[in-house]
Short mmCIF file of C-alpha atoms in Angstrom, two decimals:
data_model
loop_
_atom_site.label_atom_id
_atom_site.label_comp_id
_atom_site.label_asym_id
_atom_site.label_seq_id
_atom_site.Cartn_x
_atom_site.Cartn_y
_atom_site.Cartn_z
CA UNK A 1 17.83 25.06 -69.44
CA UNK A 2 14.22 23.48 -67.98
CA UNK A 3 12.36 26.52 -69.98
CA UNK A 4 14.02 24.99 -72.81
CA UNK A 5 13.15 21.81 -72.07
CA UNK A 6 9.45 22.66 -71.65
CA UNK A 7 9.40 24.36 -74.78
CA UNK A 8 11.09 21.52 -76.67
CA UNK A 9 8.36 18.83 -75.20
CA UNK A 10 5.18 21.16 -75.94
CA UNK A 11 6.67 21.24 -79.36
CA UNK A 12 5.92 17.57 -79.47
CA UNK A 13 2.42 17.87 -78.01
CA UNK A 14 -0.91 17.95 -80.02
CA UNK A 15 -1.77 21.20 -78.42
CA UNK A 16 -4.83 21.92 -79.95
CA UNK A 17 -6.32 18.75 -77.64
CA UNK A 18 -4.74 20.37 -74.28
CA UNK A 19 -6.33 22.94 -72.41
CA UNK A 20 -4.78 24.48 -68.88
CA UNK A 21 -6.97 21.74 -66.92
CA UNK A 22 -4.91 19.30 -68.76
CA UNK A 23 -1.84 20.44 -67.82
CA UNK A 24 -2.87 21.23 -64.03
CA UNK A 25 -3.87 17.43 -64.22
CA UNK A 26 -0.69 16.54 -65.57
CA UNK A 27 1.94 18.46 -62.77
CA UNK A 28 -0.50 16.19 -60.28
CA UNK A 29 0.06 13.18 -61.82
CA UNK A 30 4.15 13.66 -62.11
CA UNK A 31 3.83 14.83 -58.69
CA UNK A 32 2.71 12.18 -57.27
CA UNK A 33 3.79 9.21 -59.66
CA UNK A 34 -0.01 8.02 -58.42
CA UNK A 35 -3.20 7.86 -60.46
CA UNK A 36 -4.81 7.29 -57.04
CA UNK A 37 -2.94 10.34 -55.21
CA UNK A 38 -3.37 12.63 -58.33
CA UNK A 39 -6.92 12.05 -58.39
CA UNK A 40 -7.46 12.40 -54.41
CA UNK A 41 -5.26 15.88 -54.64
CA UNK A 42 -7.32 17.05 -57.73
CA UNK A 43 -11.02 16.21 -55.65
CA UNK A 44 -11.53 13.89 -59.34
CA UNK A 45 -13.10 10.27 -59.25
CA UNK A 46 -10.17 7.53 -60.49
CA UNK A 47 -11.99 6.89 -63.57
CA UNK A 48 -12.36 10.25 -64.56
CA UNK A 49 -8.62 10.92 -63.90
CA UNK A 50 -7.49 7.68 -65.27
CA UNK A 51 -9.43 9.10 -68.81
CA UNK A 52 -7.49 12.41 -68.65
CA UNK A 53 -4.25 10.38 -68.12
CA UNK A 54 -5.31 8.70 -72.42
CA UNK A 55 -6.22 12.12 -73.49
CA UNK A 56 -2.70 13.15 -72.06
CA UNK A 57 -0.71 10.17 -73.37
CA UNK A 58 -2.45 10.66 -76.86
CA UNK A 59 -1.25 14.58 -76.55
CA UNK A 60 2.49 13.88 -75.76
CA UNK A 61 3.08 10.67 -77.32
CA UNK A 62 4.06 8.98 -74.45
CA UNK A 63 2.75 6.77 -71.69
CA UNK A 64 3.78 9.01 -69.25
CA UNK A 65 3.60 6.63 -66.00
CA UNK A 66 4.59 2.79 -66.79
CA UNK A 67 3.47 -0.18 -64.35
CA UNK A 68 6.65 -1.41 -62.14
CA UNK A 69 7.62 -4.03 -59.40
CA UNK A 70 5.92 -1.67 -57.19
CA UNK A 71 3.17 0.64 -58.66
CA UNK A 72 3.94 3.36 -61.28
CA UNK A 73 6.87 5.44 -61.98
CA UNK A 74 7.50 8.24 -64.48
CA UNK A 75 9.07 7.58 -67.86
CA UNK A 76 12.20 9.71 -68.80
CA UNK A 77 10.01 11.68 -70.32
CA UNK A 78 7.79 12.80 -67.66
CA UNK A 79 10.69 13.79 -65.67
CA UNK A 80 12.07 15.90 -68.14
CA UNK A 81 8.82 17.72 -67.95
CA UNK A 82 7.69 18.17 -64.17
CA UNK A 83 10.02 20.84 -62.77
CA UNK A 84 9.34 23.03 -66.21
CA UNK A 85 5.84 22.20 -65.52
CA UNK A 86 5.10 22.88 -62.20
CA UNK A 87 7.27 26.11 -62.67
CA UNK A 88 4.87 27.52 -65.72
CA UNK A 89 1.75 27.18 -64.03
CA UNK A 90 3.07 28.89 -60.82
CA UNK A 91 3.76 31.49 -62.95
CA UNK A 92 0.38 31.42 -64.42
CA UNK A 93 -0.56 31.19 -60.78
CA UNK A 94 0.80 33.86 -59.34
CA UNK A 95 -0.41 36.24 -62.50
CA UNK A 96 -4.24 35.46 -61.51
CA UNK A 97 -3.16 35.55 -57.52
CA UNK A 98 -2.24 39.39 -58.41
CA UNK A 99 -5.91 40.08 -59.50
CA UNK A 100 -7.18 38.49 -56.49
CA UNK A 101 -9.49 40.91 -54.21
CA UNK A 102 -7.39 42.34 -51.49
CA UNK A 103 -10.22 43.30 -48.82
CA UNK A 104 -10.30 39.92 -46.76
CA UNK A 105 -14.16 39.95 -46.55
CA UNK A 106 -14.33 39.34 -50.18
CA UNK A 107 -11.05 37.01 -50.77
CA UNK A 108 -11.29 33.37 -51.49
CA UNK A 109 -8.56 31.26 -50.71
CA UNK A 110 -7.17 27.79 -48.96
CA UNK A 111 -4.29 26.93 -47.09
CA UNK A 112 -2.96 24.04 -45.94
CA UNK A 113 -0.72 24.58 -42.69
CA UNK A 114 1.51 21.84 -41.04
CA UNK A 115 1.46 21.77 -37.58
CA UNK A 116 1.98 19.76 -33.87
CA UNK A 117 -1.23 19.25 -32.01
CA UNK A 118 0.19 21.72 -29.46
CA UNK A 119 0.26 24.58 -32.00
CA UNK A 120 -3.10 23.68 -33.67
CA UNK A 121 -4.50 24.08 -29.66
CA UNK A 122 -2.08 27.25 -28.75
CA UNK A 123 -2.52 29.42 -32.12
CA UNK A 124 -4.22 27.87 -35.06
CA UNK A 125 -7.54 27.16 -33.15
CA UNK A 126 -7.76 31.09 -32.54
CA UNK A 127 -6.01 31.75 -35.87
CA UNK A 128 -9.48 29.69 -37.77
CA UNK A 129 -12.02 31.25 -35.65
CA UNK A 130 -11.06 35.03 -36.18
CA UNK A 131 -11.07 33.91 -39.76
CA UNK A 132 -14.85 33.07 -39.65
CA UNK A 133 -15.70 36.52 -39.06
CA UNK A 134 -12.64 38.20 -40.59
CA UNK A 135 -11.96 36.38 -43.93
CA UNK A 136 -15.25 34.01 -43.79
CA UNK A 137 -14.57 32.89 -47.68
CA UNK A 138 -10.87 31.52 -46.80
CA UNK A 139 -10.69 27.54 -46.23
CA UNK A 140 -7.82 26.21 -43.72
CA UNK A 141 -6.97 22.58 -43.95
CA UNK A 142 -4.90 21.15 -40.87
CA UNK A 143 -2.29 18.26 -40.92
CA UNK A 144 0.08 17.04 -39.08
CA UNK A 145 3.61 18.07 -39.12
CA UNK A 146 5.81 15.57 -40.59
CA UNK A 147 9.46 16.79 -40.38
CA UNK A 148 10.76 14.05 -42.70
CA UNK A 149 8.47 15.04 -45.65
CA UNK A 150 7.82 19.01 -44.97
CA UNK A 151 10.85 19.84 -47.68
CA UNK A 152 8.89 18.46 -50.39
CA UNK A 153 5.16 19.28 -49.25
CA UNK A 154 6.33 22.89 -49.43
CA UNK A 155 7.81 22.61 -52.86
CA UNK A 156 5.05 20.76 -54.09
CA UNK A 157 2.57 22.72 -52.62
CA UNK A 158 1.08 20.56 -50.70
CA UNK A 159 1.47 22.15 -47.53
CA UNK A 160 1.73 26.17 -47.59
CA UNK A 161 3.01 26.85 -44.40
CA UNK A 162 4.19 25.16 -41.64
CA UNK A 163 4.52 25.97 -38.33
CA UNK A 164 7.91 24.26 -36.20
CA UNK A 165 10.71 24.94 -34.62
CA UNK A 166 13.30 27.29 -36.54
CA UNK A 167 16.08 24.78 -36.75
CA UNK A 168 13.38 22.21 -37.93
CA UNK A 169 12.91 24.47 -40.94
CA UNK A 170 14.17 23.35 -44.40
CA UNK A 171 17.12 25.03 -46.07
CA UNK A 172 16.12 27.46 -48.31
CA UNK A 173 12.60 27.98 -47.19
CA UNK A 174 11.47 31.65 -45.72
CA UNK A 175 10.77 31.82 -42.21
CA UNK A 176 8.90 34.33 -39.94
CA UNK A 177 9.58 33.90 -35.74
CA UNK A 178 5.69 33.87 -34.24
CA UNK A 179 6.26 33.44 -30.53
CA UNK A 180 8.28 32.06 -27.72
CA UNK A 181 7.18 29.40 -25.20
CA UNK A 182 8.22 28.17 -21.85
CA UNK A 183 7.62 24.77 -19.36
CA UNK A 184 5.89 24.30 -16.48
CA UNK A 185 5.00 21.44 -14.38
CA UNK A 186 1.61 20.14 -14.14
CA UNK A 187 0.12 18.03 -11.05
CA UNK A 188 -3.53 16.55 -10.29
CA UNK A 189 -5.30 18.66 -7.60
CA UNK A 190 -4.85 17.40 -3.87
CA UNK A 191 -1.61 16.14 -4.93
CA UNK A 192 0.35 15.16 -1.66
CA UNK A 193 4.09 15.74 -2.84
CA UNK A 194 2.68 19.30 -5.07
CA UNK A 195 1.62 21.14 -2.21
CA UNK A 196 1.08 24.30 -4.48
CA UNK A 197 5.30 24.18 -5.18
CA UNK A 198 7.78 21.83 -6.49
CA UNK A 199 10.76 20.46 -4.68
CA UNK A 200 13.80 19.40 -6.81
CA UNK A 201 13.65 16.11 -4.84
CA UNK A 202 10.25 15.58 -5.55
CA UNK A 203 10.42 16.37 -9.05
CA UNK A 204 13.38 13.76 -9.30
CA UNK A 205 11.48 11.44 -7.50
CA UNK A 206 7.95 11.22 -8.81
CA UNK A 207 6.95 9.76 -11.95
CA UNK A 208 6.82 11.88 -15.40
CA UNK A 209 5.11 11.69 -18.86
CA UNK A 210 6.70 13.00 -21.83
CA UNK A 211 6.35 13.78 -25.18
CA UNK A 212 8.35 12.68 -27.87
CA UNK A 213 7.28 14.04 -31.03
CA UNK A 214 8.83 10.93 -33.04
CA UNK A 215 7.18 8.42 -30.75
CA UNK A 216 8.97 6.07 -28.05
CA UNK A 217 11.87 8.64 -26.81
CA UNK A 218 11.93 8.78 -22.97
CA UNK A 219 14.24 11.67 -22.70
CA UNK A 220 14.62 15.37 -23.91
CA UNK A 221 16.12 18.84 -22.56
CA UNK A 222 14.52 18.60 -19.30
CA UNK A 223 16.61 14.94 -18.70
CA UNK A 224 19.52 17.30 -20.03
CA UNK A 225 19.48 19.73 -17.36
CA UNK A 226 18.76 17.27 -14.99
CA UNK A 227 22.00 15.36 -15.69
CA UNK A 228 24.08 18.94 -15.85
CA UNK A 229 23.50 19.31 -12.14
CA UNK A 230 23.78 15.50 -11.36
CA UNK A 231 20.62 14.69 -11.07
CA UNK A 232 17.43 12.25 -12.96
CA UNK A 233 13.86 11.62 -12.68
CA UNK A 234 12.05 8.71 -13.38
CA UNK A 235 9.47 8.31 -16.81
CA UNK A 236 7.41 6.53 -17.13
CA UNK A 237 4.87 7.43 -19.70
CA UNK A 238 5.73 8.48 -23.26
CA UNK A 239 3.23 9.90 -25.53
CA UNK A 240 3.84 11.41 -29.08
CA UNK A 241 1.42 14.12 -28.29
CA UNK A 242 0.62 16.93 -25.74
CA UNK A 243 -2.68 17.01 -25.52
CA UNK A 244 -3.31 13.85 -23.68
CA UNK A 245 -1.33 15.02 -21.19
CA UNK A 246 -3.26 17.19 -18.95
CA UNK A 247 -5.93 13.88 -19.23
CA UNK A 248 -3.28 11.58 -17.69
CA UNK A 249 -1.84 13.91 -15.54
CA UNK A 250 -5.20 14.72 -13.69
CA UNK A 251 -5.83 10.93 -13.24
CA UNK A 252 -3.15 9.80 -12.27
CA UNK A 253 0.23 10.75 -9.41
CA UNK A 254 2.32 11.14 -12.73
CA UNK A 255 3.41 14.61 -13.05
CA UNK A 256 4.47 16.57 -16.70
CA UNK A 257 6.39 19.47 -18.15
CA UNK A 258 4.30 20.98 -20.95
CA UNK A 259 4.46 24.08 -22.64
CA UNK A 260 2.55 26.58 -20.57
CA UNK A 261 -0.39 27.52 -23.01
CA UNK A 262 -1.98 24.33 -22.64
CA UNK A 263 -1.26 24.25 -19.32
CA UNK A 264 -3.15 27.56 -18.73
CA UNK A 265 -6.66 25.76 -20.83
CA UNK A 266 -6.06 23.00 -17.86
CA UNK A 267 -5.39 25.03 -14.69
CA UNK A 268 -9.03 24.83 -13.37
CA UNK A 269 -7.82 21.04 -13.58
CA UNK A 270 -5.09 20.36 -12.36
CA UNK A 271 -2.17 22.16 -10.35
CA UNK A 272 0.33 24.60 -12.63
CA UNK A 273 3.79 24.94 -10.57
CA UNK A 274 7.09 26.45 -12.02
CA UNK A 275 9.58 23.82 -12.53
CA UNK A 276 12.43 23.40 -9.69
CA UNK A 277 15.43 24.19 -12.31
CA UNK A 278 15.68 26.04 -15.61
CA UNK A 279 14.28 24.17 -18.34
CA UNK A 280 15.19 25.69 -22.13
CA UNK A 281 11.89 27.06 -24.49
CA UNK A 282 11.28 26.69 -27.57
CA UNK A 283 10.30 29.29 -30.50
CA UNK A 284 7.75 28.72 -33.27
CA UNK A 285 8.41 29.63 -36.17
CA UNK A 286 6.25 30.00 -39.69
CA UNK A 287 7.88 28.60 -42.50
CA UNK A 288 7.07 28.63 -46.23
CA UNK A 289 8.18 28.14 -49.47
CA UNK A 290 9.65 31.41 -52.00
CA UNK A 291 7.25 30.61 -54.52
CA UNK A 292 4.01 32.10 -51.97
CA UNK A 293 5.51 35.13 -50.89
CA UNK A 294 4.36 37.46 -53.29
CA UNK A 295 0.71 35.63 -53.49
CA UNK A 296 -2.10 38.21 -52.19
CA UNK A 297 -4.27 35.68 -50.14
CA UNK A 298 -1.31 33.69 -48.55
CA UNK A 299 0.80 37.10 -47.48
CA UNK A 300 -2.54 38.28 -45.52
CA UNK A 301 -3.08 35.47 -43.72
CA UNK A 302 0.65 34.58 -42.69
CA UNK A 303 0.55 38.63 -41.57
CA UNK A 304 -2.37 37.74 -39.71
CA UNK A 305 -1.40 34.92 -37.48
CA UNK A 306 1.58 36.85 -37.35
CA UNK A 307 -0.27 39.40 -35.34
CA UNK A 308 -2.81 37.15 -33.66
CA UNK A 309 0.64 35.05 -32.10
CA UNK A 310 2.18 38.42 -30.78
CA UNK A 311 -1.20 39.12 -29.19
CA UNK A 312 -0.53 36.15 -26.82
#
């Protein structure tokens, strides 16, 4: 059905004025429903996207995007055509990818990968320096992971892997399991109630940061446990990041459960204890859309952090 749709709107183009930058121009602009967006995701000034936009409208016969009550939006038209779109120049896509060089030295590529600032400390900082020696052609972009919007930045491409917890992952998305990760309890030096060990009393009793990865929760699994064996602590800092956390910690009598590889780049710091009760991990997880298993450049490097997680 959308190949046929596809064909029956390039029937109505002037395709002797179109050329494949023209249409690569075109899935960004019915992407993103944005002249500003389009243009920032294609590295183009806004003029010179805003004069492919007439040479596209002249081409199809149709305005494509119309002003509304807020911005743009597509005309019936142009959503007839982006899925067909987007769908014939992956394929076009993924017939160049197939010529692309397969000795790492010599590939050229960029990926985009979604992840928490604890991940981009734990793996992908390693993961981007190996690649400077390994693969020194290959560009990696780093964002943040946004849970709400990761279904469509895979689809659109826009992210091409992210890296989360397995039950965070889309449906219908691949996933590969990279490691596992535990808690432990971090303390400034010369703490008087951290005497090298943790009591359950004192950990009830003292004063915690945590993260909440959504901003402003002051709870999680730990407050779970807690509350299975009758007990609760006291927070009193909440931070949407881990990072910070070893900072705070060390200046401060507040104590934190963190995941234990940032703990480890902070333990000539501050004091790294095993927490008084058993406190669930987590697992990370890469995650990615169908459409980049196949491609060359993108299989080697998800193989490679693959490998460069299980090494620790």
């Amino acid at each position: 059905m959308k190949s046929k749709v596809l064909r029956g709107v390039i029937d109505r183009m002037d395709t002797k004025n179109l050329d494949l930058g023209l249409l690569v121009t075109l899935e960004a602009l019915l992407a993103e429903g944005n002249v500003t967006r389009a243009a920032r995701r294609l590295n183009l000034s806004q003029p010179a996207l805003s004069a492919r936009l007439a040479r596209l409208r002249d081409a199809l016969g149709d305005p494509l995007l119309i002003p509304a009550q807020r911005g743009m939006v597509l005309t019936q038209r142009a959503v007839e055509l982006r899925q067909p779109l987007h769908e014939a120049l992956e394929g076009v896509r993924q017939v160049v990818a197939k010529g692309m060089p397969s000795d790492p030295a010599t590939m050229g590529a960029t990926m985009v990968i979604a992840a928490t600032d604890y991940v981009q400390y734990a793996l992908l900082s390693r993961f981007s320096v190996a690649l400077r020696t390994e693969a020194p052609r290959v560009r990696i972009a780093w964002r943040a992971l946004d849970l709400l919007a990761l279904a469509t930045q895979l689809e659109r491409g826009e992210v091409d892997l992210a890296l989360a917890l397995p039950n965070h992952a889309p449906a219908a998305m691949r996933q590969c399991l990279l490691f596992r990760e535990d808690y432990v309890v971090i303390a400034r030096q010369g703490h008087p109630a951290v005497p090298g060990r943790l009591s359950l009393d004192a950990f009830c009793a003292l004063e915690h940061v945590v993260v909440s990865l959504q901003g402003g929760g002051f709870s999680g699994p730990t407050d779970a446990a807690l509350e299975a064996i009758g007990r609760r602590r006291t927070v009193a800092l909440s931070t949407s990041g881990f990072l910070i956390v070893p900072e705070v910690v060390s200046r401060s009598d507040m104590i934190a459960l963190i995941p234990r590889r940032i703990a480890d780049g902070w333990s000539d710091q501050v004091q790294v204890v095993e927490p008084p009760l058993t406190i669930p991990g987590f697992a990370i997880a890469g995650v990615w859309h169908d459409r980049t298993t196949d491609h060359t450049a993108q299989r080697w490097l998800r193989e490679r952090l693959t490998t460069l997680a299980a090494e620790g």
